[in-house]
mmCIF file with all atom_site columns, C-alpha atoms in Angstrom:
data_model
loop_
_atom_site.group_PDB
_atom_site.id
_atom_site.type_symbol
_atom_site.label_atom_id
_atom_site.label_alt_id
_atom_site.label_comp_id
_atom_site.label_asym_id
_atom_site.label_entity_id
_atom_site.label_seq_id
_atom_site.pdbx_PDB_ins_code
_atom_site.Cartn_x
_atom_site.Cartn_y
_atom_site.Cartn_z
_atom_site.occupancy
_atom_site.B_iso_or_equiv
_atom_site.pdbx_formal_charge
_atom_site.auth_seq_id
_atom_site.auth_comp_id
_atom_site.auth_asym_id
_atom_site.auth_atom_id
_atom_site.pdbx_PDB_model_num
ATOM 1   C CA . UNK A 1 1   ? -15.291 5.668   -1.773  1.00 85.00 ? 9   UNK A CA 1
ATOM 2   C CA . UNK A 1 2   ? -13.147 6.037   1.343   1.00 92.00 ? 10  UNK A CA 1
ATOM 3   C CA . UNK A 1 3   ? -11.314 2.740   0.969   1.00 96.00 ? 11  UNK A CA 1
ATOM 4   C CA . UNK A 1 4   ? -7.550  2.429   1.409   1.00 98.00 ? 12  UNK A CA 1
ATOM 5   C CA . UNK A 1 5   ? -4.908  0.876   -0.846  1.00 98.00 ? 13  UNK A CA 1
ATOM 6   C CA . UNK A 1 6   ? -1.510  0.207   0.734   1.00 98.00 ? 14  UNK A CA 1
ATOM 7   C CA . UNK A 1 7   ? 1.454   0.489   -1.608  1.00 98.00 ? 15  UNK A CA 1
ATOM 8   C CA . UNK A 1 8   ? 4.720   -1.186  -0.770  1.00 96.00 ? 16  UNK A CA 1
ATOM 9   C CA . UNK A 1 9   ? 7.393   -0.562  -3.346  1.00 96.00 ? 17  UNK A CA 1
ATOM 10  C CA . UNK A 1 10  ? 11.093  -0.952  -3.939  1.00 95.00 ? 18  UNK A CA 1
ATOM 11  C CA . UNK A 1 11  ? 12.342  1.462   -6.564  1.00 94.00 ? 19  UNK A CA 1
ATOM 12  C CA . UNK A 1 12  ? 15.640  -0.438  -6.329  1.00 92.00 ? 20  UNK A CA 1
ATOM 13  C CA . UNK A 1 13  ? 13.950  -3.649  -7.482  1.00 93.00 ? 21  UNK A CA 1
ATOM 14  C CA . UNK A 1 14  ? 12.097  -1.841  -10.287 1.00 93.00 ? 22  UNK A CA 1
ATOM 15  C CA . UNK A 1 15  ? 15.474  -0.483  -11.455 1.00 90.00 ? 23  UNK A CA 1
ATOM 16  C CA . UNK A 1 16  ? 16.855  -4.033  -11.474 1.00 91.00 ? 24  UNK A CA 1
ATOM 17  C CA . UNK A 1 17  ? 18.836  -3.754  -8.249  1.00 89.00 ? 25  UNK A CA 1
ATOM 18  C CA . UNK A 1 18  ? 18.555  -5.274  -4.799  1.00 89.00 ? 26  UNK A CA 1
ATOM 19  C CA . UNK A 1 19  ? 15.896  -3.932  -2.445  1.00 88.00 ? 27  UNK A CA 1
ATOM 20  C CA . UNK A 1 20  ? 17.202  -0.920  -0.527  1.00 84.00 ? 28  UNK A CA 1
ATOM 21  C CA . UNK A 1 21  ? 20.462  -0.679  -2.477  1.00 89.00 ? 29  UNK A CA 1
ATOM 22  C CA . UNK A 1 22  ? 19.601  1.455   -5.527  1.00 87.00 ? 30  UNK A CA 1
ATOM 23  C CA . UNK A 1 23  ? 16.720  3.726   -4.482  1.00 92.00 ? 31  UNK A CA 1
ATOM 24  C CA . UNK A 1 24  ? 15.459  5.869   -7.356  1.00 94.00 ? 32  UNK A CA 1
ATOM 25  C CA . UNK A 1 25  ? 13.248  8.876   -6.702  1.00 97.00 ? 33  UNK A CA 1
ATOM 26  C CA . UNK A 1 26  ? 12.233  9.264   -10.375 1.00 97.00 ? 34  UNK A CA 1
ATOM 27  C CA . UNK A 1 27  ? 10.834  5.723   -10.471 1.00 97.00 ? 35  UNK A CA 1
ATOM 28  C CA . UNK A 1 28  ? 9.042   6.212   -7.154  1.00 97.00 ? 36  UNK A CA 1
ATOM 29  C CA . UNK A 1 29  ? 7.504   9.514   -8.243  1.00 98.00 ? 37  UNK A CA 1
ATOM 30  C CA . UNK A 1 30  ? 6.218   7.954   -11.472 1.00 98.00 ? 38  UNK A CA 1
ATOM 31  C CA . UNK A 1 31  ? 4.576   5.075   -9.590  1.00 98.00 ? 39  UNK A CA 1
ATOM 32  C CA . UNK A 1 32  ? 3.035   7.199   -6.827  1.00 98.00 ? 40  UNK A CA 1
ATOM 33  C CA . UNK A 1 33  ? 1.754   9.854   -9.256  1.00 98.00 ? 41  UNK A CA 1
ATOM 34  C CA . UNK A 1 34  ? 0.241   7.194   -11.540 1.00 98.00 ? 42  UNK A CA 1
ATOM 35  C CA . UNK A 1 35  ? -1.566  5.557   -8.626  1.00 98.00 ? 43  UNK A CA 1
ATOM 36  C CA . UNK A 1 36  ? -2.844  8.893   -7.310  1.00 98.00 ? 44  UNK A CA 1
ATOM 37  C CA . UNK A 1 37  ? -4.154  9.751   -10.794 1.00 98.00 ? 45  UNK A CA 1
ATOM 38  C CA . UNK A 1 38  ? -6.186  6.522   -10.737 1.00 97.00 ? 46  UNK A CA 1
ATOM 39  C CA . UNK A 1 39  ? -7.244  6.460   -7.077  1.00 98.00 ? 47  UNK A CA 1
ATOM 40  C CA . UNK A 1 40  ? -8.114  10.092  -6.312  1.00 97.00 ? 48  UNK A CA 1
ATOM 41  C CA . UNK A 1 41  ? -11.036 10.344  -8.792  1.00 97.00 ? 49  UNK A CA 1
ATOM 42  C CA . UNK A 1 42  ? -12.463 7.173   -7.221  1.00 97.00 ? 50  UNK A CA 1
ATOM 43  C CA . UNK A 1 43  ? -12.175 8.511   -3.676  1.00 97.00 ? 51  UNK A CA 1
ATOM 44  C CA . UNK A 1 44  ? -9.673  5.811   -2.691  1.00 98.00 ? 52  UNK A CA 1
ATOM 45  C CA . UNK A 1 45  ? -6.873  6.753   -0.304  1.00 98.00 ? 53  UNK A CA 1
ATOM 46  C CA . UNK A 1 46  ? -3.274  5.716   -0.940  1.00 98.00 ? 54  UNK A CA 1
ATOM 47  C CA . UNK A 1 47  ? -1.068  4.714   1.994   1.00 98.00 ? 55  UNK A CA 1
ATOM 48  C CA . UNK A 1 48  ? 2.623   4.302   1.155   1.00 98.00 ? 56  UNK A CA 1
ATOM 49  C CA . UNK A 1 49  ? 4.511   1.835   3.323   1.00 96.00 ? 57  UNK A CA 1
ATOM 50  C CA . UNK A 1 50  ? 8.081   2.577   4.322   1.00 92.00 ? 58  UNK A CA 1
ATOM 51  C CA . UNK A 1 51  ? 10.890  0.128   4.872   1.00 87.00 ? 59  UNK A CA 1
ATOM 52  C CA . UNK A 1 52  ? 11.790  -1.695  8.068   1.00 84.00 ? 60  UNK A CA 1
ATOM 53  C CA . UNK A 1 53  ? 14.050  1.189   9.129   1.00 85.00 ? 61  UNK A CA 1
ATOM 54  C CA . UNK A 1 54  ? 10.824  3.088   9.903   1.00 85.00 ? 62  UNK A CA 1
ATOM 55  C CA . UNK A 1 55  ? 9.023   -0.019  11.221  1.00 85.00 ? 63  UNK A CA 1
ATOM 56  C CA . UNK A 1 56  ? 7.014   -0.130  7.978   1.00 92.00 ? 64  UNK A CA 1
ATOM 57  C CA . UNK A 1 57  ? 5.191   3.067   8.956   1.00 94.00 ? 65  UNK A CA 1
ATOM 58  C CA . UNK A 1 58  ? 2.963   4.576   6.278   1.00 97.00 ? 66  UNK A CA 1
ATOM 59  C CA . UNK A 1 59  ? 2.565   7.983   4.664   1.00 98.00 ? 67  UNK A CA 1
ATOM 60  C CA . UNK A 1 60  ? -1.110  8.944   4.462   1.00 98.00 ? 68  UNK A CA 1
ATOM 61  C CA . UNK A 1 61  ? -3.100  12.121  4.016   1.00 98.00 ? 69  UNK A CA 1
ATOM 62  C CA . UNK A 1 62  ? -3.749  13.890  7.315   1.00 98.00 ? 70  UNK A CA 1
ATOM 63  C CA . UNK A 1 63  ? -7.455  13.855  6.383   1.00 98.00 ? 71  UNK A CA 1
ATOM 64  C CA . UNK A 1 64  ? -7.396  10.034  6.444   1.00 98.00 ? 72  UNK A CA 1
ATOM 65  C CA . UNK A 1 65  ? -5.434  9.924   9.702   1.00 98.00 ? 73  UNK A CA 1
ATOM 66  C CA . UNK A 1 66  ? -7.979  12.245  11.322  1.00 98.00 ? 74  UNK A CA 1
ATOM 67  C CA . UNK A 1 67  ? -10.994 10.434  9.854   1.00 97.00 ? 75  UNK A CA 1
ATOM 68  C CA . UNK A 1 68  ? -9.784  6.980   10.975  1.00 97.00 ? 76  UNK A CA 1
ATOM 69  C CA . UNK A 1 69  ? -8.249  8.275   14.235  1.00 97.00 ? 77  UNK A CA 1
ATOM 70  C CA . UNK A 1 70  ? -4.826  6.944   13.270  1.00 98.00 ? 78  UNK A CA 1
ATOM 71  C CA . UNK A 1 71  ? -1.963  7.848   15.566  1.00 97.00 ? 79  UNK A CA 1
ATOM 72  C CA . UNK A 1 72  ? 0.465   10.160  13.796  1.00 98.00 ? 80  UNK A CA 1
ATOM 73  C CA . UNK A 1 73  ? 4.151   9.489   14.477  1.00 96.00 ? 81  UNK A CA 1
ATOM 74  C CA . UNK A 1 74  ? 6.989   11.977  14.248  1.00 96.00 ? 82  UNK A CA 1
ATOM 75  C CA . UNK A 1 75  ? 9.403   10.972  11.501  1.00 94.00 ? 83  UNK A CA 1
ATOM 76  C CA . UNK A 1 76  ? 10.350  12.232  8.071   1.00 94.00 ? 84  UNK A CA 1
ATOM 77  C CA . UNK A 1 77  ? 11.325  9.672   5.443   1.00 94.00 ? 85  UNK A CA 1
ATOM 78  C CA . UNK A 1 78  ? 14.657  9.756   3.655   1.00 91.00 ? 86  UNK A CA 1
ATOM 79  C CA . UNK A 1 79  ? 15.916  7.838   0.660   1.00 91.00 ? 87  UNK A CA 1
ATOM 80  C CA . UNK A 1 80  ? 17.342  5.040   2.830   1.00 88.00 ? 88  UNK A CA 1
ATOM 81  C CA . UNK A 1 81  ? 14.946  5.221   5.795   1.00 88.00 ? 89  UNK A CA 1
ATOM 82  C CA . UNK A 1 82  ? 11.398  5.124   4.539   1.00 86.00 ? 90  UNK A CA 1
ATOM 83  C CA . UNK A 1 83  ? 12.458  4.997   0.929   1.00 91.00 ? 91  UNK A CA 1
ATOM 84  C CA . UNK A 1 84  ? 11.830  6.696   -2.378  1.00 95.00 ? 92  UNK A CA 1
ATOM 85  C CA . UNK A 1 85  ? 8.123   5.795   -2.352  1.00 96.00 ? 93  UNK A CA 1
ATOM 86  C CA . UNK A 1 86  ? 7.561   7.679   0.885   1.00 97.00 ? 94  UNK A CA 1
ATOM 87  C CA . UNK A 1 87  ? 9.532   10.664  -0.397  1.00 97.00 ? 95  UNK A CA 1
ATOM 88  C CA . UNK A 1 88  ? 7.303   10.684  -3.481  1.00 98.00 ? 96  UNK A CA 1
ATOM 89  C CA . UNK A 1 89  ? 4.203   10.518  -1.273  1.00 98.00 ? 97  UNK A CA 1
ATOM 90  C CA . UNK A 1 90  ? 5.449   13.503  0.726   1.00 97.00 ? 98  UNK A CA 1
ATOM 91  C CA . UNK A 1 91  ? 5.878   15.373  -2.560  1.00 98.00 ? 99  UNK A CA 1
ATOM 92  C CA . UNK A 1 92  ? 2.484   14.555  -4.088  1.00 98.00 ? 100 UNK A CA 1
ATOM 93  C CA . UNK A 1 93  ? 0.117   14.258  -1.103  1.00 98.00 ? 101 UNK A CA 1
ATOM 94  C CA . UNK A 1 94  ? -1.742  17.412  -0.045  1.00 98.00 ? 102 UNK A CA 1
ATOM 95  C CA . UNK A 1 95  ? -0.952  17.116  3.678   1.00 98.00 ? 103 UNK A CA 1
ATOM 96  C CA . UNK A 1 96  ? 1.200   14.019  4.310   1.00 98.00 ? 104 UNK A CA 1
ATOM 97  C CA . UNK A 1 97  ? 1.775   12.486  7.726   1.00 98.00 ? 105 UNK A CA 1
ATOM 98  C CA . UNK A 1 98  ? 3.301   9.225   8.948   1.00 97.00 ? 106 UNK A CA 1
ATOM 99  C CA . UNK A 1 99  ? 1.255   6.660   10.863  1.00 98.00 ? 107 UNK A CA 1
ATOM 100 C CA . UNK A 1 100 ? 2.468   3.400   12.344  1.00 95.00 ? 108 UNK A CA 1
ATOM 101 C CA . UNK A 1 101 ? -0.571  1.208   11.714  1.00 95.00 ? 109 UNK A CA 1
ATOM 102 C CA . UNK A 1 102 ? -3.472  1.054   9.293   1.00 97.00 ? 110 UNK A CA 1
ATOM 103 C CA . UNK A 1 103 ? -6.065  -1.485  8.191   1.00 96.00 ? 111 UNK A CA 1
ATOM 104 C CA . UNK A 1 104 ? -6.504  -1.212  4.436   1.00 97.00 ? 112 UNK A CA 1
ATOM 105 C CA . UNK A 1 105 ? -8.919  -3.016  2.144   1.00 97.00 ? 113 UNK A CA 1
ATOM 106 C CA . UNK A 1 106 ? -6.261  -3.833  -0.458  1.00 97.00 ? 114 UNK A CA 1
ATOM 107 C CA . UNK A 1 107 ? -2.540  -3.846  -1.091  1.00 97.00 ? 115 UNK A CA 1
ATOM 108 C CA . UNK A 1 108 ? -0.150  -3.544  -4.006  1.00 97.00 ? 116 UNK A CA 1
ATOM 109 C CA . UNK A 1 109 ? 3.374   -4.868  -3.541  1.00 96.00 ? 117 UNK A CA 1
ATOM 110 C CA . UNK A 1 110 ? 6.030   -3.893  -6.070  1.00 96.00 ? 118 UNK A CA 1
ATOM 111 C CA . UNK A 1 111 ? 9.324   -5.574  -5.239  1.00 94.00 ? 119 UNK A CA 1
ATOM 112 C CA . UNK A 1 112 ? 8.406   -8.032  -2.461  1.00 91.00 ? 120 UNK A CA 1
ATOM 113 C CA . UNK A 1 113 ? 8.059   -5.482  0.341   1.00 92.00 ? 121 UNK A CA 1
ATOM 114 C CA . UNK A 1 114 ? 5.458   -7.437  2.361   1.00 90.00 ? 122 UNK A CA 1
ATOM 115 C CA . UNK A 1 115 ? 2.378   -5.226  2.680   1.00 93.00 ? 123 UNK A CA 1
ATOM 116 C CA . UNK A 1 116 ? 0.115   -7.931  4.129   1.00 91.00 ? 124 UNK A CA 1
ATOM 117 C CA . UNK A 1 117 ? 0.518   -6.679  7.693   1.00 92.00 ? 125 UNK A CA 1
ATOM 118 C CA . UNK A 1 118 ? -1.492  -3.588  6.732   1.00 94.00 ? 126 UNK A CA 1
ATOM 119 C CA . UNK A 1 119 ? -4.390  -5.334  4.920   1.00 95.00 ? 127 UNK A CA 1
ATOM 120 C CA . UNK A 1 120 ? -7.422  -6.479  6.875   1.00 94.00 ? 128 UNK A CA 1
ATOM 121 C CA . UNK A 1 121 ? -8.444  -10.105 7.247   1.00 91.00 ? 129 UNK A CA 1
ATOM 122 C CA . UNK A 1 122 ? -9.427  -12.112 5.249   1.00 90.00 ? 130 UNK A CA 1
ATOM 123 C CA . UNK A 1 123 ? -6.776  -11.395 2.624   1.00 90.00 ? 131 UNK A CA 1
ATOM 124 C CA . UNK A 1 124 ? -7.382  -12.671 -0.892  1.00 91.00 ? 132 UNK A CA 1
ATOM 125 C CA . UNK A 1 125 ? -4.521  -12.790 -3.428  1.00 92.00 ? 133 UNK A CA 1
ATOM 126 C CA . UNK A 1 126 ? -5.102  -11.117 -6.769  1.00 92.00 ? 134 UNK A CA 1
ATOM 127 C CA . UNK A 1 127 ? -3.128  -12.101 -9.833  1.00 91.00 ? 135 UNK A CA 1
ATOM 128 C CA . UNK A 1 128 ? -2.288  -8.800  -11.501 1.00 90.00 ? 136 UNK A CA 1
ATOM 129 C CA . UNK A 1 129 ? -2.084  -8.647  -15.284 1.00 91.00 ? 137 UNK A CA 1
ATOM 130 C CA . UNK A 1 130 ? 1.330   -7.011  -14.903 1.00 88.00 ? 138 UNK A CA 1
ATOM 131 C CA . UNK A 1 131 ? 3.407   -9.415  -12.796 1.00 94.00 ? 139 UNK A CA 1
ATOM 132 C CA . UNK A 1 132 ? 6.693   -7.571  -13.173 1.00 92.00 ? 140 UNK A CA 1
ATOM 133 C CA . UNK A 1 133 ? 7.543   -3.892  -13.286 1.00 93.00 ? 141 UNK A CA 1
ATOM 134 C CA . UNK A 1 134 ? 11.114  -3.464  -14.457 1.00 90.00 ? 142 UNK A CA 1
ATOM 135 C CA . UNK A 1 135 ? 13.026  -5.938  -12.310 1.00 90.00 ? 143 UNK A CA 1
ATOM 136 C CA . UNK A 1 136 ? 10.405  -6.026  -9.545  1.00 93.00 ? 144 UNK A CA 1
ATOM 137 C CA . UNK A 1 137 ? 7.948   -8.818  -8.811  1.00 93.00 ? 145 UNK A CA 1
ATOM 138 C CA . UNK A 1 138 ? 4.382   -7.435  -8.527  1.00 95.00 ? 146 UNK A CA 1
ATOM 139 C CA . UNK A 1 139 ? 1.702   -8.959  -6.291  1.00 93.00 ? 147 UNK A CA 1
ATOM 140 C CA . UNK A 1 140 ? -1.617  -7.677  -5.018  1.00 95.00 ? 148 UNK A CA 1
ATOM 141 C CA . UNK A 1 141 ? -4.252  -8.614  -2.496  1.00 95.00 ? 149 UNK A CA 1
ATOM 142 C CA . UNK A 1 142 ? -7.710  -7.559  -1.516  1.00 93.00 ? 150 UNK A CA 1
ATOM 143 C CA . UNK A 1 143 ? -9.855  -8.537  1.436   1.00 93.00 ? 151 UNK A CA 1
ATOM 144 C CA . UNK A 1 144 ? -13.295 -9.882  2.197   1.00 88.00 ? 152 UNK A CA 1
ATOM 145 C CA . UNK A 1 145 ? -15.377 -10.264 5.352   1.00 88.00 ? 153 UNK A CA 1
ATOM 146 C CA . UNK A 1 146 ? -14.692 -13.386 7.412   1.00 86.00 ? 154 UNK A CA 1
ATOM 147 C CA . UNK A 1 147 ? -17.045 -16.316 6.845   1.00 82.00 ? 155 UNK A CA 1
ATOM 148 C CA . UNK A 1 148 ? -18.038 -17.442 10.330  1.00 84.00 ? 156 UNK A CA 1
ATOM 149 C CA . UNK A 1 149 ? -20.598 -19.837 11.719  1.00 81.00 ? 157 UNK A CA 1
ATOM 150 C CA . UNK A 1 150 ? -19.770 -23.196 10.167  1.00 77.00 ? 158 UNK A CA 1
ATOM 151 C CA . UNK A 1 151 ? -21.877 -25.595 8.102   1.00 75.00 ? 159 UNK A CA 1
ATOM 152 C CA . UNK A 1 152 ? -25.267 -24.252 9.233   1.00 81.00 ? 160 UNK A CA 1
ATOM 153 C CA . UNK A 1 153 ? -24.499 -20.622 8.484   1.00 80.00 ? 161 UNK A CA 1
ATOM 154 C CA . UNK A 1 154 ? -25.747 -18.811 5.408   1.00 79.00 ? 162 UNK A CA 1
ATOM 155 C CA . UNK A 1 155 ? -23.613 -16.230 3.622   1.00 78.00 ? 163 UNK A CA 1
ATOM 156 C CA . UNK A 1 156 ? -24.042 -13.320 1.270   1.00 76.00 ? 164 UNK A CA 1
ATOM 157 C CA . UNK A 1 157 ? -22.521 -13.820 -2.152  1.00 69.00 ? 165 UNK A CA 1
ATOM 158 C CA . UNK A 1 158 ? -18.749 -13.416 -2.132  1.00 62.00 ? 166 UNK A CA 1
ATOM 159 C CA . UNK A 1 159 ? -17.954 -10.848 -4.841  1.00 58.00 ? 167 UNK A CA 1
ATOM 160 C CA . UNK A 1 160 ? -14.291 -11.843 -4.890  1.00 58.00 ? 168 UNK A CA 1
ATOM 161 C CA . UNK A 1 161 ? -14.510 -15.629 -5.039  1.00 56.00 ? 169 UNK A CA 1
ATOM 162 C CA . UNK A 1 162 ? -17.434 -16.566 -7.259  1.00 56.00 ? 170 UNK A CA 1
ATOM 163 C CA . UNK A 1 163 ? -18.308 -20.266 -7.370  1.00 48.00 ? 171 UNK A CA 1
#
């Protein structure tokens, strides 16, 4: 409840093209809508990362931006600046805004878009069951609290990496 998943996606890669060269709004809408259908009932926020032309800014719900005191930036995505994923987010979110930075608990990367900059430390790779979507490579990561203190420290069980 209240956690954030960052999505980075290249609809071009899913379609079998080169990232940024064959943007496809239908593919992006299908991916964003599917994720929202899964995340919304669980109370998990979706943040959709844009491309480097928007400094990898993210579309989020205004409610999340207000709750986390995220600085809203003034830009509207387009197919080749922000990308199809951000356009889909603007279509399906209730009150979408762009923010420049976020610290999410997890990330989903469809098409090698590099979402790690938006996921908190310590990042833990997840091997998804589906490793390709169309022509796109799929990776995911989650995060866990840092283990600090050295050899004498005691730790809570790590729910991600079980011994």
